[in-house]
mmCIF file of C-alpha atoms and ligand atoms in Angstrom:
data_model
loop_
_atom_site.group_PDB
_atom_site.id
_atom_site.type_symbol
_atom_site.label_atom_id
_atom_site.label_comp_id
_atom_site.label_asym_id
_atom_site.label_seq_id
_atom_site.Cartn_x
_atom_site.Cartn_y
_atom_site.Cartn_z
ATOM 1 C CA MET A 24 -4.379 -5.694 -30.652
ATOM 2 C CA GLN A 25 -5.656 -8.976 -32.070
ATOM 3 C CA ASN A 26 -9.215 -9.692 -31.061
ATOM 4 C CA ILE A 27 -8.674 -12.942 -29.174
ATOM 5 C CA GLN A 28 -11.087 -14.919 -27.061
ATOM 6 C CA SER A 29 -10.131 -14.442 -23.406
ATOM 7 C CA TYR A 30 -10.741 -17.036 -20.732
ATOM 8 C CA ILE A 31 -9.993 -14.582 -17.923
ATOM 9 C CA MET A 32 -13.023 -13.279 -16.004
ATOM 10 C CA PRO A 33 -13.382 -9.782 -17.461
ATOM 11 C CA THR A 34 -12.941 -7.887 -14.171
ATOM 12 C CA TYR A 35 -9.779 -6.134 -15.396
ATOM 13 C CA GLY A 36 -11.227 -4.949 -18.708
ATOM 14 C CA GLU A 37 -9.122 -4.799 -21.847
ATOM 15 C CA ARG A 38 -5.375 -5.053 -21.415
ATOM 16 C CA GLU A 39 -3.115 -4.211 -24.307
ATOM 17 C CA ILE A 40 0.495 -4.022 -23.158
ATOM 18 C CA GLU A 41 2.197 -7.320 -22.370
ATOM 19 C CA PHE A 42 5.442 -7.223 -20.394
ATOM 20 C CA ILE A 43 7.879 -10.051 -20.744
ATOM 21 C CA GLU A 44 10.914 -8.778 -18.876
ATOM 22 C CA GLY A 45 11.836 -6.403 -16.098
ATOM 23 C CA LYS A 46 15.176 -5.087 -14.885
ATOM 24 C CA GLY A 47 15.644 -2.459 -12.197
ATOM 25 C CA VAL A 48 13.174 0.345 -12.857
ATOM 26 C CA TYR A 49 12.477 -0.676 -16.461
ATOM 27 C CA LEU A 50 9.949 -3.004 -18.027
ATOM 28 C CA TYR A 51 10.135 -4.426 -21.546
ATOM 29 C CA SER A 52 7.058 -5.302 -23.590
ATOM 30 C CA VAL A 53 6.567 -8.134 -26.036
ATOM 31 C CA ASP A 54 6.936 -5.611 -28.897
ATOM 32 C CA LYS A 55 10.387 -4.687 -27.520
ATOM 33 C CA LYS A 56 9.415 -1.282 -26.150
ATOM 34 C CA LYS A 57 11.188 -0.060 -22.992
ATOM 35 C CA TYR A 58 9.138 1.563 -20.240
ATOM 36 C CA LEU A 59 10.248 3.514 -17.173
ATOM 37 C CA ASP A 60 8.150 1.979 -14.432
ATOM 38 C CA PHE A 61 6.677 4.644 -12.138
ATOM 39 C CA GLY A 62 3.780 2.366 -11.222
ATOM 40 C CA SER A 63 5.710 -0.562 -9.712
ATOM 41 C CA GLY A 64 2.746 -2.853 -10.371
ATOM 42 C CA ILE A 65 0.639 -0.545 -8.123
ATOM 43 C CA ALA A 66 3.268 0.244 -5.494
ATOM 44 C CA VAL A 67 4.561 -3.322 -5.267
ATOM 45 C CA ASN A 68 8.053 -3.664 -6.785
ATOM 46 C CA SER A 69 9.817 -1.819 -3.981
ATOM 47 C CA LEU A 70 13.247 -3.046 -5.112
ATOM 48 C CA GLY A 71 12.422 -2.816 -8.808
ATOM 49 C CA HIS A 72 12.339 -5.794 -11.136
ATOM 50 C CA CYS A 73 14.452 -8.928 -10.781
ATOM 51 C CA HIS A 74 16.643 -7.582 -7.994
ATOM 52 C CA PRO A 75 19.712 -9.889 -7.821
ATOM 53 C CA LYS A 76 19.426 -10.378 -4.023
ATOM 54 C CA LEU A 77 15.787 -11.441 -4.366
ATOM 55 C CA ILE A 78 16.563 -13.809 -7.233
ATOM 56 C CA GLU A 79 19.301 -15.354 -5.129
ATOM 57 C CA ALA A 80 16.999 -15.762 -2.092
ATOM 58 C CA LEU A 81 14.170 -17.264 -4.124
ATOM 59 C CA ASN A 82 16.436 -19.577 -6.138
ATOM 60 C CA SER A 83 18.191 -20.830 -3.061
ATOM 61 C CA GLN A 84 14.960 -21.526 -1.139
ATOM 62 C CA SER A 85 13.291 -23.092 -4.194
ATOM 63 C CA LYS A 86 15.887 -25.858 -4.128
ATOM 64 C CA LYS A 87 15.261 -26.648 -0.453
ATOM 65 C CA LEU A 88 11.561 -26.439 0.412
ATOM 66 C CA TRP A 89 8.547 -24.733 -1.123
ATOM 67 C CA HIS A 90 5.799 -25.505 1.322
ATOM 68 C CA SER A 91 5.341 -27.427 4.527
ATOM 69 C CA SER A 92 2.253 -25.826 6.210
ATOM 70 C CA ASN A 93 1.780 -23.712 9.296
ATOM 71 C CA LEU A 94 1.174 -26.967 11.163
ATOM 72 C CA TYR A 95 4.954 -27.132 11.472
ATOM 73 C CA LEU A 96 7.640 -24.928 12.936
ATOM 74 C CA ASN A 97 9.402 -22.663 10.431
ATOM 75 C CA LYS A 98 12.508 -21.042 11.977
ATOM 76 C CA ASN A 99 12.923 -18.660 9.040
ATOM 77 C CA GLN A 100 9.365 -17.450 9.580
ATOM 78 C CA GLU A 101 10.107 -16.889 13.302
ATOM 79 C CA GLU A 102 13.298 -14.975 12.481
ATOM 80 C CA TYR A 103 11.535 -12.861 9.882
ATOM 81 C CA ALA A 104 8.697 -11.995 12.286
ATOM 82 C CA LYS A 105 11.320 -10.985 14.866
ATOM 83 C CA ILE A 106 12.967 -8.597 12.387
ATOM 84 C CA LEU A 107 9.587 -7.004 11.596
ATOM 85 C CA CYS A 108 8.820 -6.566 15.302
ATOM 86 C CA GLN A 109 12.262 -5.239 16.176
ATOM 87 C CA ASN A 110 11.832 -2.567 13.530
ATOM 88 C CA SER A 111 8.320 -1.456 14.433
ATOM 89 C CA PHE A 112 5.860 -1.008 17.307
ATOM 90 C CA ALA A 113 4.748 -4.633 16.918
ATOM 91 C CA GLU A 114 5.175 -7.711 19.093
ATOM 92 C CA LYS A 115 3.329 -10.287 16.996
ATOM 93 C CA VAL A 116 2.967 -10.965 13.272
ATOM 94 C CA PHE A 117 0.427 -12.927 11.255
ATOM 95 C CA PHE A 118 1.598 -13.644 7.690
ATOM 96 C CA THR A 119 -0.828 -13.392 4.778
ATOM 97 C CA ASN A 120 -0.620 -13.414 0.989
ATOM 98 C CA SER A 121 -2.223 -10.058 0.187
ATOM 99 C CA GLY A 122 -3.355 -6.693 1.504
ATOM 100 C CA ALA A 123 -7.026 -7.585 1.894
ATOM 101 C CA GLU A 124 -6.082 -10.644 3.954
ATOM 102 C CA SER A 125 -3.974 -8.453 6.227
ATOM 103 C CA ILE A 126 -7.003 -6.182 6.663
ATOM 104 C CA GLU A 127 -9.225 -9.197 7.420
ATOM 105 C CA CYS A 128 -6.776 -10.335 10.068
ATOM 106 C CA GLY A 129 -6.666 -6.868 11.654
ATOM 107 C CA ILE A 130 -10.464 -6.746 11.828
ATOM 108 C CA LYS A 131 -10.475 -10.155 13.551
ATOM 109 C CA VAL A 132 -7.858 -8.852 16.001
ATOM 110 C CA ILE A 133 -10.169 -5.915 16.831
ATOM 111 C CA ARG A 134 -13.292 -8.020 17.264
ATOM 112 C CA SER A 135 -11.486 -10.674 19.335
ATOM 113 C CA TYR A 136 -9.883 -7.981 21.529
ATOM 114 C CA HIS A 137 -13.264 -6.588 22.562
ATOM 115 C CA HIS A 138 -14.703 -10.100 22.896
ATOM 116 C CA TYR A 139 -11.846 -11.002 25.254
ATOM 117 C CA HIS A 140 -12.418 -7.872 27.314
ATOM 118 C CA LYS A 141 -16.195 -8.449 27.282
ATOM 119 C CA ASN A 142 -16.777 -5.018 25.733
ATOM 120 C CA ILE A 143 -20.028 -6.222 24.252
ATOM 121 C CA HIS A 144 -21.079 -2.824 22.900
ATOM 122 C CA LYS A 145 -17.809 -2.062 21.097
ATOM 123 C CA LYS A 146 -18.682 -3.284 17.602
ATOM 124 C CA ASN A 147 -18.216 -0.395 15.175
ATOM 125 C CA ILE A 148 -15.001 0.246 13.300
ATOM 126 C CA ILE A 149 -14.652 3.834 12.096
ATOM 127 C CA THR A 150 -13.231 4.200 8.586
ATOM 128 C CA PHE A 151 -12.830 7.174 6.240
ATOM 129 C CA GLU A 152 -14.260 8.603 3.051
ATOM 130 C CA GLY A 153 -11.972 7.816 0.117
ATOM 131 C CA ALA A 154 -10.483 4.773 1.847
ATOM 132 C CA PHE A 155 -9.514 1.626 -0.008
ATOM 133 C CA HIS A 156 -8.847 -1.546 1.947
ATOM 134 C CA GLY A 157 -9.287 -4.254 -0.686
ATOM 135 C CA ARG A 158 -11.875 -6.450 -2.374
ATOM 136 C CA THR A 159 -12.959 -9.016 0.221
ATOM 137 C CA PHE A 160 -16.317 -8.552 1.929
ATOM 138 C CA ALA A 161 -14.816 -7.137 5.111
ATOM 139 C CA ALA A 162 -12.653 -4.727 3.092
ATOM 140 C CA LEU A 163 -15.595 -3.659 0.887
ATOM 141 C CA SER A 164 -17.708 -3.156 4.003
ATOM 142 C CA ALA A 165 -14.947 -1.176 5.693
ATOM 143 C CA GLN A 166 -14.380 1.277 2.844
ATOM 144 C CA LEU A 167 -18.122 1.741 2.176
ATOM 145 C CA ASN A 168 -17.451 2.956 -1.379
ATOM 146 C CA ILE A 169 -20.316 2.251 -3.736
ATOM 147 C CA LYS A 170 -17.911 2.207 -6.702
ATOM 148 C CA TYR A 171 -16.488 -1.094 -5.477
ATOM 149 C CA SER A 172 -19.438 -2.648 -3.668
ATOM 150 C CA GLU A 173 -22.716 -1.705 -5.357
ATOM 151 C CA GLN A 174 -23.425 -5.101 -6.929
ATOM 152 C CA PHE A 175 -22.284 -7.098 -3.916
ATOM 153 C CA GLU A 176 -24.697 -6.010 -1.221
ATOM 154 C CA PRO A 177 -25.582 -6.812 1.502
ATOM 155 C CA LEU A 178 -22.258 -5.842 3.058
ATOM 156 C CA LEU A 179 -21.167 -6.632 6.604
ATOM 157 C CA SER A 180 -22.408 -4.448 9.424
ATOM 158 C CA GLY A 181 -20.170 -2.774 11.996
ATOM 159 C CA PHE A 182 -18.457 -0.062 9.962
ATOM 160 C CA ILE A 183 -19.099 3.679 10.191
ATOM 161 C CA GLN A 184 -17.580 6.241 7.874
ATOM 162 C CA ALA A 185 -16.107 9.609 8.836
ATOM 163 C CA PRO A 186 -14.789 12.413 6.603
ATOM 164 C CA PHE A 187 -11.012 12.206 6.112
ATOM 165 C CA ASN A 188 -8.765 14.656 8.007
ATOM 166 C CA ASP A 189 -11.744 16.139 9.841
ATOM 167 C CA LEU A 190 -11.329 15.910 13.612
ATOM 168 C CA GLU A 191 -14.541 17.720 14.532
ATOM 169 C CA SER A 192 -16.674 15.292 12.505
ATOM 170 C CA LEU A 193 -14.807 12.342 13.987
ATOM 171 C CA LYS A 194 -15.460 13.596 17.509
ATOM 172 C CA LYS A 195 -19.199 13.502 16.754
ATOM 173 C CA ILE A 196 -18.999 9.925 15.476
ATOM 174 C CA VAL A 197 -16.852 8.189 18.087
ATOM 175 C CA ASN A 198 -18.815 6.836 21.070
ATOM 176 C CA GLU A 199 -19.188 3.879 23.437
ATOM 177 C CA SER A 200 -20.064 1.524 20.562
ATOM 178 C CA SER A 201 -16.826 2.287 18.695
ATOM 179 C CA ALA A 202 -14.322 -0.578 18.538
ATOM 180 C CA ALA A 203 -11.448 0.886 16.509
ATOM 181 C CA VAL A 204 -10.346 3.412 13.932
ATOM 182 C CA LEU A 205 -9.000 2.092 10.622
ATOM 183 C CA ILE A 206 -7.085 4.605 8.510
ATOM 184 C CA GLU A 207 -4.516 4.787 5.701
ATOM 185 C CA PRO A 208 -1.740 7.261 6.667
ATOM 186 C CA ILE A 209 -1.663 8.100 2.950
ATOM 187 C CA GLN A 210 -4.783 7.217 0.983
ATOM 188 C CA GLY A 211 -3.657 5.536 -2.242
ATOM 189 C CA GLU A 212 -6.599 4.538 -4.445
ATOM 190 C CA GLY A 213 -8.583 7.410 -2.911
ATOM 191 C CA GLY A 214 -6.394 9.946 -4.727
ATOM 192 C CA ILE A 215 -3.003 10.068 -2.938
ATOM 193 C CA ARG A 216 -4.215 12.019 0.068
ATOM 194 C CA PRO A 217 -1.968 12.046 3.151
ATOM 195 C CA ALA A 218 -3.570 12.177 6.590
ATOM 196 C CA ASN A 219 -2.374 15.295 8.436
ATOM 197 C CA LEU A 220 0.121 14.287 11.112
ATOM 198 C CA ASN A 221 -1.784 16.387 13.589
ATOM 199 C CA PHE A 222 -5.007 14.589 12.657
ATOM 200 C CA LEU A 223 -3.327 11.187 13.162
ATOM 201 C CA GLU A 224 -2.035 12.266 16.558
ATOM 202 C CA ASN A 225 -5.506 13.407 17.596
ATOM 203 C CA VAL A 226 -7.031 10.144 16.332
ATOM 204 C CA LYS A 227 -4.560 8.261 18.533
ATOM 205 C CA LYS A 228 -5.494 10.391 21.568
ATOM 206 C CA MET A 229 -9.154 9.715 20.882
ATOM 207 C CA CYS A 230 -8.498 5.970 20.651
ATOM 208 C CA GLU A 231 -6.794 6.059 24.039
ATOM 209 C CA GLU A 232 -9.603 8.080 25.561
ATOM 210 C CA PHE A 233 -12.305 5.679 24.321
ATOM 211 C CA LYS A 234 -10.148 2.554 24.923
ATOM 212 C CA ILE A 235 -10.389 1.508 21.299
ATOM 213 C CA LEU A 236 -7.752 0.250 18.876
ATOM 214 C CA LEU A 237 -5.926 2.163 16.168
ATOM 215 C CA PHE A 238 -5.520 0.077 13.016
ATOM 216 C CA LEU A 239 -3.354 1.530 10.209
ATOM 217 C CA ASP A 240 -3.599 0.311 6.633
ATOM 218 C CA GLU A 241 -0.036 0.652 5.309
ATOM 219 C CA VAL A 242 -0.545 -1.818 2.480
ATOM 220 C CA GLN A 243 0.294 0.861 -0.091
ATOM 221 C CA CYS A 244 2.189 3.545 1.832
ATOM 222 C CA GLY A 245 4.273 1.262 4.072
ATOM 223 C CA PHE A 246 7.516 -0.596 3.636
ATOM 224 C CA GLY A 247 9.786 2.313 2.863
ATOM 225 C CA ARG A 248 7.550 4.131 0.392
ATOM 226 C CA SER A 249 7.198 7.183 2.650
ATOM 227 C CA GLY A 250 10.960 7.381 3.291
ATOM 228 C CA LYS A 251 10.609 5.577 6.622
ATOM 229 C CA LEU A 252 9.924 1.868 7.031
ATOM 230 C CA PHE A 253 6.345 2.679 8.092
ATOM 231 C CA ALA A 254 4.525 5.891 7.285
ATOM 232 C CA TYR A 255 3.271 6.299 10.875
ATOM 233 C CA GLU A 256 6.897 6.931 11.932
ATOM 234 C CA TRP A 257 6.562 10.472 10.547
ATOM 235 C CA SER A 258 4.112 11.163 13.378
ATOM 236 C CA ASN A 259 4.471 10.817 17.133
ATOM 237 C CA ILE A 260 2.116 7.890 17.367
ATOM 238 C CA GLU A 261 2.243 4.137 17.421
ATOM 239 C CA PRO A 262 -0.719 2.064 16.243
ATOM 240 C CA ASP A 263 -2.097 -1.114 17.834
ATOM 241 C CA ILE A 264 -2.385 -2.949 14.521
ATOM 242 C CA ILE A 265 -0.988 -2.430 11.061
ATOM 243 C CA ALA A 266 -1.733 -4.137 7.716
ATOM 244 C CA VAL A 267 1.074 -4.458 5.181
ATOM 245 C CA ALA A 268 1.466 -6.161 1.791
ATOM 246 C CA LYS A 269 2.558 -4.936 -1.672
ATOM 247 C CA GLY A 270 6.136 -3.619 -1.136
ATOM 248 C CA ILE A 271 6.928 -6.127 1.631
ATOM 249 C CA GLY A 272 7.461 -8.849 -1.004
ATOM 250 C CA SER A 273 8.576 -6.576 -3.863
ATOM 251 C CA GLY A 274 6.504 -8.684 -6.273
ATOM 252 C CA PHE A 275 6.285 -11.971 -4.399
ATOM 253 C CA PRO A 276 2.744 -12.415 -2.970
ATOM 254 C CA LEU A 277 3.214 -11.659 0.736
ATOM 255 C CA GLY A 278 1.450 -9.622 3.386
ATOM 256 C CA ALA A 279 1.366 -9.323 7.150
ATOM 257 C CA CYS A 280 -0.731 -8.087 10.013
ATOM 258 C CA LEU A 281 1.432 -6.686 12.813
ATOM 259 C CA THR A 282 0.056 -6.053 16.290
ATOM 260 C CA THR A 283 1.010 -5.480 19.891
ATOM 261 C CA ASP A 284 0.661 -8.362 22.354
ATOM 262 C CA ALA A 285 -2.126 -6.463 24.095
ATOM 263 C CA ALA A 286 -4.154 -5.961 20.888
ATOM 264 C CA CYS A 287 -4.023 -9.601 19.785
ATOM 265 C CA ILE A 288 -4.877 -11.054 23.189
ATOM 266 C CA GLY A 289 -7.991 -12.670 21.719
ATOM 267 C CA MET A 290 -6.193 -14.358 18.805
ATOM 268 C CA THR A 291 -5.712 -17.784 20.294
ATOM 269 C CA LYS A 292 -4.993 -21.231 18.863
ATOM 270 C CA GLY A 293 -7.398 -22.013 16.027
ATOM 271 C CA SER A 294 -8.865 -18.496 15.835
ATOM 272 C CA HIS A 295 -7.241 -17.719 12.482
ATOM 273 C CA GLY A 296 -5.076 -19.372 9.859
ATOM 274 C CA SER A 297 -3.808 -19.411 6.295
ATOM 275 C CA THR A 298 -2.582 -22.304 4.178
ATOM 276 C CA PHE A 299 0.023 -20.258 2.339
ATOM 277 C CA GLY A 300 0.663 -17.281 4.661
ATOM 278 C CA GLY A 301 4.342 -17.103 5.579
ATOM 279 C CA ASN A 302 5.245 -19.953 3.234
ATOM 280 C CA PRO A 303 9.005 -20.700 2.944
ATOM 281 C CA LEU A 304 9.361 -19.076 -0.496
ATOM 282 C CA ALA A 305 7.536 -15.902 0.598
ATOM 283 C CA VAL A 306 9.552 -15.667 3.810
ATOM 284 C CA SER A 307 12.861 -16.058 1.983
ATOM 285 C CA VAL A 308 11.984 -13.199 -0.375
ATOM 286 C CA GLY A 309 10.500 -11.084 2.433
ATOM 287 C CA LYS A 310 13.681 -11.415 4.489
ATOM 288 C CA ALA A 311 15.817 -10.418 1.513
ATOM 289 C CA VAL A 312 13.585 -7.362 0.887
ATOM 290 C CA ILE A 313 13.792 -6.083 4.448
ATOM 291 C CA ASP A 314 17.553 -6.752 4.542
ATOM 292 C CA GLU A 315 17.930 -4.347 1.623
ATOM 293 C CA ILE A 316 15.512 -1.729 2.952
ATOM 294 C CA LEU A 317 17.200 -1.687 6.367
ATOM 295 C CA LYS A 318 20.676 -1.253 4.888
ATOM 296 C CA LYS A 319 22.392 1.897 6.081
ATOM 297 C CA ASN A 320 21.289 4.964 4.051
ATOM 298 C CA PHE A 321 18.664 3.091 1.993
ATOM 299 C CA LEU A 322 15.693 4.931 3.522
ATOM 300 C CA ASP A 323 17.605 8.219 3.646
ATOM 301 C CA GLU A 324 18.124 7.869 -0.097
ATOM 302 C CA VAL A 325 14.394 7.192 -0.607
ATOM 303 C CA ASP A 326 13.659 10.354 1.339
ATOM 304 C CA LYS A 327 16.163 12.407 -0.662
ATOM 305 C CA VAL A 328 15.090 11.167 -4.080
ATOM 306 C CA SER A 329 11.411 11.632 -3.193
ATOM 307 C CA ARG A 330 12.053 15.258 -2.221
ATOM 308 C CA TYR A 331 13.892 15.719 -5.529
ATOM 309 C CA LEU A 332 10.922 14.255 -7.433
ATOM 310 C CA TRP A 333 8.519 16.478 -5.465
ATOM 311 C CA LYS A 334 10.550 19.591 -6.298
ATOM 312 C CA LYS A 335 10.622 18.736 -10.003
ATOM 313 C CA LEU A 336 6.882 18.059 -10.053
ATOM 314 C CA LYS A 337 6.173 21.368 -8.324
ATOM 315 C CA ILE A 338 8.083 23.130 -11.131
ATOM 316 C CA LEU A 339 5.838 21.374 -13.670
ATOM 317 C CA GLU A 340 2.780 22.372 -11.647
ATOM 318 C CA ASN A 341 3.888 25.952 -12.066
ATOM 319 C CA ASP A 342 4.561 25.578 -15.787
ATOM 320 C CA PHE A 343 1.466 23.673 -16.897
ATOM 321 C CA ASP A 344 -2.167 24.691 -16.402
ATOM 322 C CA GLU A 345 -3.048 21.046 -16.967
ATOM 323 C CA ILE A 346 -1.687 20.255 -13.490
ATOM 324 C CA VAL A 347 -4.203 21.168 -10.801
ATOM 325 C CA GLU A 348 -2.157 19.938 -7.858
ATOM 326 C CA ILE A 349 0.807 17.820 -6.814
ATOM 327 C CA ARG A 350 0.079 15.831 -3.663
ATOM 328 C CA GLY A 351 1.247 12.882 -1.601
ATOM 329 C CA ALA A 352 4.372 12.046 0.371
ATOM 330 C CA GLY A 353 7.586 10.120 -0.144
ATOM 331 C CA LEU A 354 7.476 8.043 -3.299
ATOM 332 C CA LEU A 355 3.692 7.923 -3.342
ATOM 333 C CA LEU A 356 2.868 11.075 -5.248
ATOM 334 C CA GLY A 357 -0.114 12.216 -7.259
ATOM 335 C CA ILE A 358 -0.641 14.623 -10.143
ATOM 336 C CA LYS A 359 -4.221 15.874 -10.179
ATOM 337 C CA THR A 360 -4.995 16.876 -13.758
ATOM 338 C CA LYS A 361 -7.652 19.019 -15.423
ATOM 339 C CA ASN A 362 -8.397 16.573 -18.220
ATOM 340 C CA ASN A 363 -9.145 12.896 -17.768
ATOM 341 C CA ASN A 364 -6.355 11.285 -15.717
ATOM 342 C CA ILE A 365 -6.714 7.880 -17.396
ATOM 343 C CA GLU A 366 -6.299 9.369 -20.863
ATOM 344 C CA ILE A 367 -3.220 11.339 -19.761
ATOM 345 C CA CYS A 368 -1.809 8.219 -18.108
ATOM 346 C CA ASN A 369 -2.202 6.418 -21.442
ATOM 347 C CA LEU A 370 -0.321 9.236 -23.185
ATOM 348 C CA PHE A 371 2.512 8.954 -20.628
ATOM 349 C CA SER A 372 2.599 5.244 -21.334
ATOM 350 C CA LYS A 373 2.778 5.820 -25.124
ATOM 351 C CA ASN A 374 5.815 7.999 -24.402
ATOM 352 C CA GLY A 375 7.428 5.283 -22.270
ATOM 353 C CA LEU A 376 6.406 6.153 -18.703
ATOM 354 C CA LEU A 377 4.137 3.883 -16.671
ATOM 355 C CA CYS A 378 1.940 5.453 -13.974
ATOM 356 C CA VAL A 379 -1.316 4.327 -12.362
ATOM 357 C CA PRO A 380 -4.567 6.316 -12.223
ATOM 358 C CA ALA A 381 -6.158 6.902 -8.804
ATOM 359 C CA SER A 382 -9.521 8.414 -7.772
ATOM 360 C CA ASP A 383 -10.177 12.158 -7.809
ATOM 361 C CA ASN A 384 -8.660 12.445 -11.306
ATOM 362 C CA VAL A 385 -5.166 11.821 -10.000
ATOM 363 C CA ILE A 386 -2.220 10.172 -11.746
ATOM 364 C CA ARG A 387 -0.284 8.147 -9.202
ATOM 365 C CA LEU A 388 3.524 7.978 -9.254
ATOM 366 C CA ALA A 389 4.901 5.104 -7.187
ATOM 367 C CA PRO A 390 8.315 4.243 -8.601
ATOM 368 C CA PRO A 391 10.529 1.518 -7.143
ATOM 369 C CA LEU A 392 12.350 2.753 -4.030
ATOM 370 C CA ILE A 393 15.693 2.260 -5.802
ATOM 371 C CA ILE A 394 14.969 5.045 -8.294
ATOM 372 C CA THR A 395 17.856 7.454 -8.976
ATOM 373 C CA ARG A 396 17.840 11.182 -9.731
ATOM 374 C CA ASN A 397 18.706 10.447 -13.378
ATOM 375 C CA GLU A 398 15.666 8.227 -13.662
ATOM 376 C CA VAL A 399 13.547 10.908 -12.002
ATOM 377 C CA ASP A 400 14.848 13.377 -14.622
ATOM 378 C CA GLU A 401 13.886 10.924 -17.350
ATOM 379 C CA ALA A 402 10.337 10.626 -15.971
ATOM 380 C CA ILE A 403 9.990 14.402 -15.591
ATOM 381 C CA SER A 404 11.113 14.897 -19.173
ATOM 382 C CA ILE A 405 8.482 12.392 -20.441
ATOM 383 C CA ILE A 406 5.776 14.127 -18.382
ATOM 384 C CA GLU A 407 6.866 17.502 -19.759
ATOM 385 C CA ILE A 408 6.942 16.321 -23.378
ATOM 386 C CA THR A 409 3.515 14.697 -23.001
ATOM 387 C CA LEU A 410 1.928 17.780 -21.459
ATOM 388 C CA ARG A 411 3.389 19.941 -24.255
ATOM 389 C CA GLU A 412 1.952 17.566 -26.848
ATOM 390 C CA LEU A 413 -1.389 17.885 -25.090
ATOM 391 C CA ASN A 414 -1.195 21.682 -25.393
ATOM 392 C CA ASP A 415 -0.359 21.594 -29.134
HETATM 393 N N1 PLP B 2 -5.184 -1.535 1.390
HETATM 394 C C1 PLP B 2 -4.678 -0.599 0.574
HETATM 395 C C2 PLP B 2 -4.318 0.748 1.138
HETATM 396 C C3 PLP B 2 -4.475 -0.879 -0.781
HETATM 397 O O1 PLP B 2 -3.974 0.077 -1.578
HETATM 398 C C4 PLP B 2 -4.809 -2.154 -1.273
HETATM 399 C C5 PLP B 2 -4.635 -2.471 -2.698
HETATM 400 O O2 PLP B 2 -4.496 -1.631 -3.539
HETATM 401 C C6 PLP B 2 -5.328 -3.103 -0.371
HETATM 402 C C7 PLP B 2 -5.496 -2.760 0.941
HETATM 403 C C8 PLP B 2 -5.686 -4.479 -0.859
HETATM 404 O O3 PLP B 2 -4.529 -5.184 -1.197
HETATM 405 P P1 PLP B 2 -4.605 -6.505 -2.101
HETATM 406 O O4 PLP B 2 -4.987 -6.071 -3.474
HETATM 407 O O5 PLP B 2 -3.214 -7.065 -2.017
HETATM 408 O O6 PLP B 2 -5.612 -7.395 -1.486
#
């Protein structure tokens, strides 16, 4: 790559590949190379690239109104919120532009809930080792991971960390000063680690017992990626609050915090706001995305193709010593490798397959939800070829 002066703050490091076009599950770089996209821009492009229905929705809205402000009524926003509520546990929605903002909103819901109920001691939100909730101060403070927060201290108080999937440890941590539990049903950045369904169900019971709120971060694992609209639907529980983003807009910046009426009792006029959240363009795309995802058989197909991908990966796990473990659920899967995951990811990319590294030396596979079996076969063949090359 040419050594050019960059005016971008260097937080993303060096970036070599430049994409100029996307269609379905493929991306095309400036040097005319075709890539099979199993990263989806970090689990974002749920309907792939340039989906015709999304183009139509965005084009049509762009000719009518881009922005008016949340000072004014927006019937499309109301309708969209209704669809989200009718298809989940939720009764109220706050629209945001990103995952971290959805987390921020959920934390404000928790604090305002206990303020409303005068639970003055309930201040601490329990989070988990390996969690990732974003890059704002509240999110950094919640995930308590030195990798992301070391140079930004002091962090906010009021967060306590528990080991993931460990009920006995959690029982020792929860007490009268607990306010809520915040958990990803499938940890993404933390290394594609699903919470055991039994663990989630016990966490819910504990929340009920201590009269505290259950807040799920489904920013990465939600919106169809698990094979159900929300990952919690695989368990027998319903949360009080959920944060979503990424796949909800399939590439358009959009997020949401969904809650029950009871949980958001403290969120009154003026207590929160966003200039852009739920803007007309975002809502038009969001509605088109959920229309597609809720179409008959769409989620069944996601479930089927994800099981197919899982089966194929398990065969590779058997065939290659390089693969330590296949983990994850739905179309959020991880390959834990022996050698450096980032280097192997780069080799996949050289061979035309895009994946995203995660913690714990895992290579994350998060293809668009519209992936077909043929495209899965293509990805598996690239993985196989690359691992053979590595052996040679
Ligand atoms: N929560 C989870 C589980 C995530 O994976 C992410 C981003 O990767 C976030 C929150 C933060 O989302 P955003 O980058 O949109 O702020």
